[in-house]
PDB file of N, CA and C in Angstrom:
ATOM      1  N   MET J   4       2.725   3.755  15.255  1.00  0.00           N
ATOM      2  CA  MET J   4       2.182   2.860  14.269  1.00  0.00           C
ATOM      3  C   MET J   4       1.670   1.597  14.955  1.00  0.00           C
ATOM      4  N   GLU J   5       0.450   1.264  14.686  1.00  0.00           N
ATOM      5  CA  GLU J   5      -0.123   0.096  15.328  1.00  0.00           C
ATOM      6  C   GLU J   5       0.159  -1.172  14.525  1.00  0.00           C
ATOM      7  N   ARG J   6       0.082  -2.283  15.211  1.00  0.00           N
ATOM      8  CA  ARG J   6       0.282  -3.571  14.551  1.00  0.00           C
ATOM      9  C   ARG J   6      -0.933  -3.884  13.690  1.00  0.00           C
ATOM     10  N   PHE J   7      -0.696  -4.466  12.558  1.00  0.00           N
ATOM     11  CA  PHE J   7      -1.767  -4.892  11.660  1.00  0.00           C
ATOM     12  C   PHE J   7      -1.336  -6.256  11.163  1.00  0.00           C
ATOM     13  N   GLU J   8      -1.704  -7.259  11.899  1.00  0.00           N
ATOM     14  CA  GLU J   8      -1.271  -8.611  11.554  1.00  0.00           C
ATOM     15  C   GLU J   8      -2.036  -9.117  10.338  1.00  0.00           C
ATOM     16  N   ASN J   9      -1.334  -9.815   9.471  1.00  0.00           N
ATOM     17  CA  ASN J   9      -1.942 -10.370   8.266  1.00  0.00           C
ATOM     18  C   ASN J   9      -3.134 -11.264   8.604  1.00  0.00           C
ATOM     19  N   THR J  10      -3.093 -11.901   9.767  1.00  0.00           N
ATOM     20  CA  THR J  10      -4.189 -12.783  10.151  1.00  0.00           C
ATOM     21  C   THR J  10      -5.481 -12.007  10.397  1.00  0.00           C
ATOM     22  N   LEU J  11      -5.389 -10.699  10.627  1.00  0.00           N
ATOM     23  CA  LEU J  11      -6.577  -9.886  10.845  1.00  0.00           C
ATOM     24  C   LEU J  11      -7.099  -9.270   9.551  1.00  0.00           C
ATOM     25  N   ALA J  12      -6.353  -9.403   8.484  1.00  0.00           N
ATOM     26  CA  ALA J  12      -6.737  -8.790   7.214  1.00  0.00           C
ATOM     27  C   ALA J  12      -7.825  -9.614   6.530  1.00  0.00           C
ATOM     28  N   ASP J  13      -8.772  -8.914   5.939  1.00  0.00           N
ATOM     29  CA  ASP J  13      -9.793  -9.578   5.132  1.00  0.00           C
ATOM     30  C   ASP J  13      -9.282  -9.847   3.721  1.00  0.00           C
ATOM     31  N   ALA J  14      -8.276  -9.076   3.311  1.00  0.00           N
ATOM     32  CA  ALA J  14      -7.654  -9.259   1.995  1.00  0.00           C
ATOM     33  C   ALA J  14      -6.204  -8.810   2.083  1.00  0.00           C
ATOM     34  N   ALA J  15      -5.335  -9.506   1.364  1.00  0.00           N
ATOM     35  CA  ALA J  15      -3.912  -9.146   1.351  1.00  0.00           C
ATOM     36  C   ALA J  15      -3.299  -9.606   0.037  1.00  0.00           C
ATOM     37  N   ARG J  16      -2.257  -8.901  -0.368  1.00  0.00           N
ATOM     38  CA  ARG J  16      -1.548  -9.276  -1.589  1.00  0.00           C
ATOM     39  C   ARG J  16      -0.138  -8.708  -1.539  1.00  0.00           C
ATOM     40  N   SER J  17       0.813  -9.480  -2.050  1.00  0.00           N
ATOM     41  CA  SER J  17       2.189  -9.004  -2.180  1.00  0.00           C
ATOM     42  C   SER J  17       2.364  -8.382  -3.554  1.00  0.00           C
ATOM     43  N   VAL J  18       3.049  -7.241  -3.588  1.00  0.00           N
ATOM     44  CA  VAL J  18       3.318  -6.543  -4.848  1.00  0.00           C
ATOM     45  C   VAL J  18       4.752  -6.045  -4.838  1.00  0.00           C
ATOM     46  N   LYS J  19       5.299  -5.821  -6.031  1.00  0.00           N
ATOM     47  CA  LYS J  19       6.629  -5.217  -6.168  1.00  0.00           C
ATOM     48  C   LYS J  19       6.470  -3.809  -6.706  1.00  0.00           C
ATOM     49  N   VAL J  20       7.236  -2.893  -6.133  1.00  0.00           N
ATOM     50  CA  VAL J  20       7.230  -1.512  -6.616  1.00  0.00           C
ATOM     51  C   VAL J  20       7.860  -1.512  -8.004  1.00  0.00           C
ATOM     52  N   ALA J  21       7.110  -1.042  -9.000  1.00  0.00           N
ATOM     53  CA  ALA J  21       7.561  -1.123 -10.394  1.00  0.00           C
ATOM     54  C   ALA J  21       8.223   0.152 -10.901  1.00  0.00           C
ATOM     55  N   ASN J  22       7.798   1.297 -10.396  1.00  0.00           N
ATOM     56  CA  ASN J  22       8.319   2.532 -10.989  1.00  0.00           C
ATOM     57  C   ASN J  22       9.776   2.780 -10.599  1.00  0.00           C
ATOM     58  N   PRO J  23      10.571   3.305 -11.506  1.00  0.00           N
ATOM     59  CA  PRO J  23      12.016   3.465 -11.298  1.00  0.00           C
ATOM     60  C   PRO J  23      12.400   4.324 -10.096  1.00  0.00           C
ATOM     61  N   GLN J  24      11.577   5.309  -9.745  1.00  0.00           N
ATOM     62  CA  GLN J  24      11.913   6.188  -8.624  1.00  0.00           C
ATOM     63  C   GLN J  24      11.398   5.676  -7.285  1.00  0.00           C
ATOM     64  N   GLY J  25      10.701   4.566  -7.286  1.00  0.00           N
ATOM     65  CA  GLY J  25      10.178   4.018  -6.037  1.00  0.00           C
ATOM     66  C   GLY J  25       9.077   4.892  -5.455  1.00  0.00           C
ATOM     67  N   LEU J  26       8.883   4.748  -4.144  1.00  0.00           N
ATOM     68  CA  LEU J  26       7.839   5.513  -3.464  1.00  0.00           C
ATOM     69  C   LEU J  26       8.370   6.873  -3.054  1.00  0.00           C
ATOM     70  N   HIS J  27       8.069   7.869  -3.848  1.00  0.00           N
ATOM     71  CA  HIS J  27       8.376   9.245  -3.471  1.00  0.00           C
ATOM     72  C   HIS J  27       7.033   9.956  -3.305  1.00  0.00           C
ATOM     73  N   ALA J  28       7.041  11.253  -3.133  1.00  0.00           N
ATOM     74  CA  ALA J  28       5.827  11.985  -2.758  1.00  0.00           C
ATOM     75  C   ALA J  28       4.642  11.763  -3.702  1.00  0.00           C
ATOM     76  N   ARG J  29       4.854  11.837  -4.995  1.00  0.00           N
ATOM     77  CA  ARG J  29       3.734  11.736  -5.943  1.00  0.00           C
ATOM     78  C   ARG J  29       3.064  10.356  -5.895  1.00  0.00           C
ATOM     79  N   PRO J  30       3.816   9.249  -5.999  1.00  0.00           N
ATOM     80  CA  PRO J  30       3.140   7.952  -5.917  1.00  0.00           C
ATOM     81  C   PRO J  30       2.522   7.682  -4.546  1.00  0.00           C
ATOM     82  N   VAL J  31       3.157   8.176  -3.494  1.00  0.00           N
ATOM     83  CA  VAL J  31       2.571   8.006  -2.163  1.00  0.00           C
ATOM     84  C   VAL J  31       1.205   8.683  -2.110  1.00  0.00           C
ATOM     85  N   MET J  32       1.101   9.890  -2.632  1.00  0.00           N
ATOM     86  CA  MET J  32      -0.185  10.592  -2.607  1.00  0.00           C
ATOM     87  C   MET J  32      -1.216   9.898  -3.491  1.00  0.00           C
ATOM     88  N   ARG J  33      -0.792   9.333  -4.615  1.00  0.00           N
ATOM     89  CA  ARG J  33      -1.732   8.573  -5.455  1.00  0.00           C
ATOM     90  C   ARG J  33      -2.258   7.363  -4.679  1.00  0.00           C
ATOM     91  N   PHE J  34      -1.351   6.682  -3.984  1.00  0.00           N
ATOM     92  CA  PHE J  34      -1.737   5.513  -3.194  1.00  0.00           C
ATOM     93  C   PHE J  34      -2.710   5.922  -2.085  1.00  0.00           C
ATOM     94  N   VAL J  35      -2.346   6.934  -1.318  1.00  0.00           N
ATOM     95  CA  VAL J  35      -3.171   7.387  -0.192  1.00  0.00           C
ATOM     96  C   VAL J  35      -4.535   7.879  -0.677  1.00  0.00           C
ATOM     97  N   ASP J  36      -4.553   8.646  -1.752  1.00  0.00           N
ATOM     98  CA  ASP J  36      -5.828   9.131  -2.298  1.00  0.00           C
ATOM     99  C   ASP J  36      -6.734   7.970  -2.693  1.00  0.00           C
ATOM    100  N   LEU J  37      -6.161   6.953  -3.325  1.00  0.00           N
ATOM    101  CA  LEU J  37      -6.948   5.786  -3.716  1.00  0.00           C
ATOM    102  C   LEU J  37      -7.397   5.004  -2.485  1.00  0.00           C
ATOM    103  N   ALA J  38      -6.507   4.796  -1.531  1.00  0.00           N
ATOM    104  CA  ALA J  38      -6.854   4.061  -0.308  1.00  0.00           C
ATOM    105  C   ALA J  38      -8.004   4.743   0.433  1.00  0.00           C
ATOM    106  N   ASN J  39      -8.013   6.062   0.435  1.00  0.00           N
ATOM    107  CA  ASN J  39      -9.052   6.810   1.140  1.00  0.00           C
ATOM    108  C   ASN J  39     -10.408   6.763   0.450  1.00  0.00           C
ATOM    109  N   GLN J  40     -10.476   6.198  -0.737  1.00  0.00           N
ATOM    110  CA  GLN J  40     -11.762   6.018  -1.415  1.00  0.00           C
ATOM    111  C   GLN J  40     -12.514   4.805  -0.874  1.00  0.00           C
ATOM    112  N   TYR J  41     -11.855   4.031  -0.016  1.00  0.00           N
ATOM    113  CA  TYR J  41     -12.446   2.812   0.529  1.00  0.00           C
ATOM    114  C   TYR J  41     -12.673   2.960   2.026  1.00  0.00           C
ATOM    115  N   GLN J  42     -13.705   2.290   2.519  1.00  0.00           N
ATOM    116  CA  GLN J  42     -14.036   2.301   3.947  1.00  0.00           C
ATOM    117  C   GLN J  42     -13.032   1.485   4.760  1.00  0.00           C
ATOM    118  N   SER J  43     -12.484   0.452   4.161  1.00  0.00           N
ATOM    119  CA  SER J  43     -11.611  -0.481   4.873  1.00  0.00           C
ATOM    120  C   SER J  43     -10.353   0.186   5.406  1.00  0.00           C
ATOM    121  N   ARG J  44      -9.857  -0.387   6.467  1.00  0.00           N
ATOM    122  CA  ARG J  44      -8.558   0.009   7.004  1.00  0.00           C
ATOM    123  C   ARG J  44      -7.505  -0.598   6.086  1.00  0.00           C
ATOM    124  N   VAL J  45      -6.492   0.173   5.719  1.00  0.00           N
ATOM    125  CA  VAL J  45      -5.452  -0.284   4.798  1.00  0.00           C
ATOM    126  C   VAL J  45      -4.100  -0.153   5.482  1.00  0.00           C
ATOM    127  N   ALA J  46      -3.300  -1.194   5.366  1.00  0.00           N
ATOM    128  CA  ALA J  46      -1.941  -1.165   5.899  1.00  0.00           C
ATOM    129  C   ALA J  46      -0.986  -1.685   4.836  1.00  0.00           C
ATOM    130  N   VAL J  47       0.260  -1.253   4.935  1.00  0.00           N
ATOM    131  CA  VAL J  47       1.306  -1.689   4.011  1.00  0.00           C
ATOM    132  C   VAL J  47       2.480  -2.162   4.851  1.00  0.00           C
ATOM    133  N   LYS J  48       2.995  -3.332   4.492  1.00  0.00           N
ATOM    134  CA  LYS J  48       4.087  -3.941   5.249  1.00  0.00           C
ATOM    135  C   LYS J  48       5.318  -4.088   4.367  1.00  0.00           C
ATOM    136  N   LYS J  49       6.454  -3.690   4.915  1.00  0.00           N
ATOM    137  CA  LYS J  49       7.753  -3.902   4.269  1.00  0.00           C
ATOM    138  C   LYS J  49       8.636  -4.554   5.322  1.00  0.00           C
ATOM    139  N   GLY J  50       8.967  -5.815   5.110  1.00  0.00           N
ATOM    140  CA  GLY J  50       9.701  -6.553   6.140  1.00  0.00           C
ATOM    141  C   GLY J  50       8.838  -6.683   7.382  1.00  0.00           C
ATOM    142  N   ASN J  51       9.345  -6.211   8.514  1.00  0.00           N
ATOM    143  CA  ASN J  51       8.577  -6.248   9.759  1.00  0.00           C
ATOM    144  C   ASN J  51       7.933  -4.906  10.080  1.00  0.00           C
ATOM    145  N   PHE J  52       8.030  -3.957   9.172  1.00  0.00           N
ATOM    146  CA  PHE J  52       7.555  -2.595   9.385  1.00  0.00           C
ATOM    147  C   PHE J  52       6.184  -2.435   8.745  1.00  0.00           C
ATOM    148  N   VAL J  53       5.183  -2.075   9.538  1.00  0.00           N
ATOM    149  CA  VAL J  53       3.814  -1.926   9.042  1.00  0.00           C
ATOM    150  C   VAL J  53       3.367  -0.481   9.240  1.00  0.00           C
ATOM    151  N   VAL J  54       2.813   0.111   8.183  1.00  0.00           N
ATOM    152  CA  VAL J  54       2.336   1.493   8.264  1.00  0.00           C
ATOM    153  C   VAL J  54       0.880   1.588   7.825  1.00  0.00           C
ATOM    154  N   ASP J  55       0.248   2.678   8.201  1.00  0.00           N
ATOM    155  CA  ASP J  55      -1.117   2.996   7.802  1.00  0.00           C
ATOM    156  C   ASP J  55      -1.097   3.441   6.340  1.00  0.00           C
ATOM    157  N   GLY J  56      -1.770   2.704   5.481  1.00  0.00           N
ATOM    158  CA  GLY J  56      -1.778   3.012   4.053  1.00  0.00           C
ATOM    159  C   GLY J  56      -2.565   4.251   3.686  1.00  0.00           C
ATOM    160  N   LYS J  57      -3.226   4.857   4.664  1.00  0.00           N
ATOM    161  CA  LYS J  57      -3.977   6.086   4.415  1.00  0.00           C
ATOM    162  C   LYS J  57      -3.263   7.306   4.989  1.00  0.00           C
ATOM    163  N   ASN J  58      -2.044   7.111   5.468  1.00  0.00           N
ATOM    164  CA  ASN J  58      -1.265   8.189   6.068  1.00  0.00           C
ATOM    165  C   ASN J  58      -0.013   8.438   5.224  1.00  0.00           C
ATOM    166  N   PRO J  59       0.059   9.571   4.518  1.00  0.00           N
ATOM    167  CA  PRO J  59       1.199   9.800   3.622  1.00  0.00           C
ATOM    168  C   PRO J  59       2.547   9.851   4.331  1.00  0.00           C
ATOM    169  N   MET J  60       2.591  10.393   5.528  1.00  0.00           N
ATOM    170  CA  MET J  60       3.867  10.466   6.249  1.00  0.00           C
ATOM    171  C   MET J  60       4.377   9.065   6.599  1.00  0.00           C
ATOM    172  N   GLU J  61       3.473   8.199   7.036  1.00  0.00           N
ATOM    173  CA  GLU J  61       3.874   6.829   7.344  1.00  0.00           C
ATOM    174  C   GLU J  61       4.299   6.089   6.083  1.00  0.00           C
ATOM    175  N   MET J  62       3.589   6.306   4.989  1.00  0.00           N
ATOM    176  CA  MET J  62       3.951   5.650   3.728  1.00  0.00           C
ATOM    177  C   MET J  62       5.355   6.051   3.280  1.00  0.00           C
ATOM    178  N   MET J  63       5.724   7.311   3.457  1.00  0.00           N
ATOM    179  CA  MET J  63       7.063   7.773   3.077  1.00  0.00           C
ATOM    180  C   MET J  63       8.145   7.066   3.895  1.00  0.00           C
ATOM    181  N   LEU J  64       7.810   6.676   5.134  1.00  0.00           N
ATOM    182  CA  LEU J  64       8.781   6.001   5.994  1.00  0.00           C
ATOM    183  C   LEU J  64       9.200   4.635   5.452  1.00  0.00           C
ATOM    184  N   LEU J  65       8.425   4.070   4.542  1.00  0.00           N
ATOM    185  CA  LEU J  65       8.779   2.768   3.971  1.00  0.00           C
ATOM    186  C   LEU J  65      10.049   2.836   3.126  1.00  0.00           C
ATOM    187  N   GLU J  66      10.325   4.003   2.548  1.00  0.00           N
ATOM    188  CA  GLU J  66      11.505   4.178   1.695  1.00  0.00           C
ATOM    189  C   GLU J  66      11.635   3.030   0.691  1.00  0.00           C
ATOM    190  N   ALA J  67      10.533   2.707   0.035  1.00  0.00           N
ATOM    191  CA  ALA J  67      10.498   1.590  -0.909  1.00  0.00           C
ATOM    192  C   ALA J  67      11.057   2.016  -2.261  1.00  0.00           C
ATOM    193  N   THR J  68      12.075   1.322  -2.714  1.00  0.00           N
ATOM    194  CA  THR J  68      12.691   1.588  -4.008  1.00  0.00           C
ATOM    195  C   THR J  68      12.133   0.615  -5.045  1.00  0.00           C
ATOM    196  N   GLN J  69      12.496   0.823  -6.305  1.00  0.00           N
ATOM    197  CA  GLN J  69      12.046  -0.080  -7.368  1.00  0.00           C
ATOM    198  C   GLN J  69      12.449  -1.508  -7.017  1.00  0.00           C
ATOM    199  N   GLY J  70      11.502  -2.430  -7.153  1.00  0.00           N
ATOM    200  CA  GLY J  70      11.751  -3.832  -6.866  1.00  0.00           C
ATOM    201  C   GLY J  70      11.452  -4.244  -5.439  1.00  0.00           C
ATOM    202  N   THR J  71      11.184  -3.284  -4.564  1.00  0.00           N
ATOM    203  CA  THR J  71      10.847  -3.599  -3.175  1.00  0.00           C
ATOM    204  C   THR J  71       9.529  -4.353  -3.127  1.00  0.00           C
ATOM    205  N   CYS J  72       9.492  -5.413  -2.335  1.00  0.00           N
ATOM    206  CA  CYS J  72       8.275  -6.201  -2.156  1.00  0.00           C
ATOM    207  C   CYS J  72       7.485  -5.622  -0.979  1.00  0.00           C
ATOM    208  N   LEU J  73       6.223  -5.316  -1.218  1.00  0.00           N
ATOM    209  CA  LEU J  73       5.332  -4.789  -0.189  1.00  0.00           C
ATOM    210  C   LEU J  73       4.151  -5.725  -0.023  1.00  0.00           C
ATOM    211  N   GLU J  74       3.665  -5.841   1.189  1.00  0.00           N
ATOM    212  CA  GLU J  74       2.446  -6.602   1.466  1.00  0.00           C
ATOM    213  C   GLU J  74       1.336  -5.588   1.713  1.00  0.00           C
ATOM    214  N   LEU J  75       0.314  -5.611   0.876  1.00  0.00           N
ATOM    215  CA  LEU J  75      -0.846  -4.742   1.046  1.00  0.00           C
ATOM    216  C   LEU J  75      -1.900  -5.518   1.816  1.00  0.00           C
ATOM    217  N   MET J  76      -2.465  -4.904   2.845  1.00  0.00           N
ATOM    218  CA  MET J  76      -3.465  -5.571   3.679  1.00  0.00           C
ATOM    219  C   MET J  76      -4.633  -4.628   3.913  1.00  0.00           C
ATOM    220  N   ALA J  77      -5.829  -5.190   3.967  1.00  0.00           N
ATOM    221  CA  ALA J  77      -7.007  -4.377   4.250  1.00  0.00           C
ATOM    222  C   ALA J  77      -7.990  -5.177   5.085  1.00  0.00           C
ATOM    223  N   ALA J  78      -8.707  -4.466   5.936  1.00  0.00           N
ATOM    224  CA  ALA J  78      -9.743  -5.077   6.765  1.00  0.00           C
ATOM    225  C   ALA J  78     -10.985  -4.206   6.686  1.00  0.00           C
ATOM    226  N   GLY J  79     -12.093  -4.824   6.326  1.00  0.00           N
ATOM    227  CA  GLY J  79     -13.351  -4.089   6.227  1.00  0.00           C
ATOM    228  C   GLY J  79     -14.221  -4.647   5.126  1.00  0.00           C
ATOM    229  N   THR J  80     -15.359  -4.016   4.944  1.00  0.00           N
ATOM    230  CA  THR J  80     -16.358  -4.536   4.008  1.00  0.00           C
ATOM    231  C   THR J  80     -15.915  -4.497   2.551  1.00  0.00           C
ATOM    232  N   ASP J  81     -15.075  -3.533   2.198  1.00  0.00           N
ATOM    233  CA  ASP J  81     -14.623  -3.430   0.808  1.00  0.00           C
ATOM    234  C   ASP J  81     -13.127  -3.731   0.671  1.00  0.00           C
ATOM    235  N   ALA J  82     -12.624  -4.577   1.560  1.00  0.00           N
ATOM    236  CA  ALA J  82     -11.188  -4.883   1.598  1.00  0.00           C
ATOM    237  C   ALA J  82     -10.680  -5.471   0.286  1.00  0.00           C
ATOM    238  N   THR J  83     -11.403  -6.400  -0.286  1.00  0.00           N
ATOM    239  CA  THR J  83     -10.957  -7.037  -1.527  1.00  0.00           C
ATOM    240  C   THR J  83     -10.871  -6.026  -2.663  1.00  0.00           C
ATOM    241  N   GLN J  84     -11.868  -5.174  -2.775  1.00  0.00           N
ATOM    242  CA  GLN J  84     -11.852  -4.152  -3.822  1.00  0.00           C
ATOM    243  C   GLN J  84     -10.696  -3.178  -3.609  1.00  0.00           C
ATOM    244  N   ALA J  85     -10.461  -2.803  -2.358  1.00  0.00           N
ATOM    245  CA  ALA J  85      -9.361  -1.880  -2.049  1.00  0.00           C
ATOM    246  C   ALA J  85      -8.022  -2.487  -2.435  1.00  0.00           C
ATOM    247  N   ILE J  86      -7.798  -3.737  -2.052  1.00  0.00           N
ATOM    248  CA  ILE J  86      -6.521  -4.396  -2.353  1.00  0.00           C
ATOM    249  C   ILE J  86      -6.352  -4.569  -3.856  1.00  0.00           C
ATOM    250  N   ASP J  87      -7.410  -4.947  -4.555  1.00  0.00           N
ATOM    251  CA  ASP J  87      -7.320  -5.095  -6.013  1.00  0.00           C
ATOM    252  C   ASP J  87      -6.896  -3.782  -6.670  1.00  0.00           C
ATOM    253  N   ALA J  88      -7.534  -2.691  -6.284  1.00  0.00           N
ATOM    254  CA  ALA J  88      -7.231  -1.390  -6.889  1.00  0.00           C
ATOM    255  C   ALA J  88      -5.834  -0.910  -6.521  1.00  0.00           C
ATOM    256  N   LEU J  89      -5.456  -1.054  -5.253  1.00  0.00           N
ATOM    257  CA  LEU J  89      -4.139  -0.594  -4.805  1.00  0.00           C
ATOM    258  C   LEU J  89      -3.020  -1.429  -5.418  1.00  0.00           C
ATOM    259  N   ALA J  90      -3.224  -2.736  -5.517  1.00  0.00           N
ATOM    260  CA  ALA J  90      -2.212  -3.602  -6.131  1.00  0.00           C
ATOM    261  C   ALA J  90      -2.015  -3.232  -7.597  1.00  0.00           C
ATOM    262  N   GLN J  91      -3.102  -2.967  -8.291  1.00  0.00           N
ATOM    263  CA  GLN J  91      -3.000  -2.570  -9.699  1.00  0.00           C
ATOM    264  C   GLN J  91      -2.225  -1.262  -9.828  1.00  0.00           C
ATOM    265  N   LEU J  92      -2.478  -0.313  -8.941  1.00  0.00           N
ATOM    266  CA  LEU J  92      -1.766   0.965  -8.964  1.00  0.00           C
ATOM    267  C   LEU J  92      -0.263   0.756  -8.789  1.00  0.00           C
ATOM    268  N   VAL J  93       0.118  -0.049  -7.799  1.00  0.00           N
ATOM    269  CA  VAL J  93       1.540  -0.297  -7.534  1.00  0.00           C
ATOM    270  C   VAL J  93       2.176  -1.048  -8.697  1.00  0.00           C
ATOM    271  N   GLU J  94       1.520  -2.115  -9.148  1.00  0.00           N
ATOM    272  CA  GLU J  94       2.077  -2.944 -10.220  1.00  0.00           C
ATOM    273  C   GLU J  94       2.196  -2.184 -11.539  1.00  0.00           C
ATOM    274  N   ASN J  95       1.371  -1.171 -11.737  1.00  0.00           N
ATOM    275  CA  ASN J  95       1.437  -0.352 -12.951  1.00  0.00           C
ATOM    276  C   ASN J  95       2.355   0.849 -12.782  1.00  0.00           C
ATOM    277  N   GLY J  96       3.139   0.853 -11.719  1.00  0.00           N
ATOM    278  CA  GLY J  96       4.138   1.901 -11.528  1.00  0.00           C
ATOM    279  C   GLY J  96       3.560   3.259 -11.200  1.00  0.00           C
ATOM    280  N   PHE J  97       2.364   3.284 -10.603  1.00  0.00           N
ATOM    281  CA  PHE J  97       1.724   4.541 -10.214  1.00  0.00           C
ATOM    282  C   PHE J  97       1.555   5.474 -11.409  1.00  0.00           C
ATOM    283  N   GLY J  98       1.515   4.894 -12.608  1.00  0.00           N
ATOM    284  CA  GLY J  98       1.403   5.701 -13.816  1.00  0.00           C
ATOM    285  C   GLY J  98       2.713   6.352 -14.229  1.00  0.00           C
ATOM    286  N   GLU J  99       3.824   5.933 -13.597  1.00  0.00           N
ATOM    287  CA  GLU J  99       5.131   6.535 -13.882  1.00  0.00           C
ATOM    288  C   GLU J  99       6.099   5.582 -14.558  1.00  0.00           C
ATOM    289  N   ALA J 100       5.826   4.290 -14.500  1.00  0.00           N
ATOM    290  CA  ALA J 100       6.794   3.307 -15.015  1.00  0.00           C
ATOM    291  C   ALA J 100       6.860   3.324 -16.530  1.00  0.00           C
TER     292      ALA J 100
END
């Protein structure tokens, strides 16, 4: 996993995992599928751990439960749009809350 410092991000936002089951396979795939609709590089940070937001295996490593605070970061031409859409997905409980 490569470093993705917030200072390199074109857009970033903190969100809390809302759905009761946290990040399990289904919400991870919803997140990854949405992230892959954007050209920008997407990363997700939990504490000091940063993963590729377009890689489902790395996303599962976050083991984020309900209430976990995540930092969403993106770099690229559509970074703001990507972060807006991904933050809305997380905040709305991936359609499961």
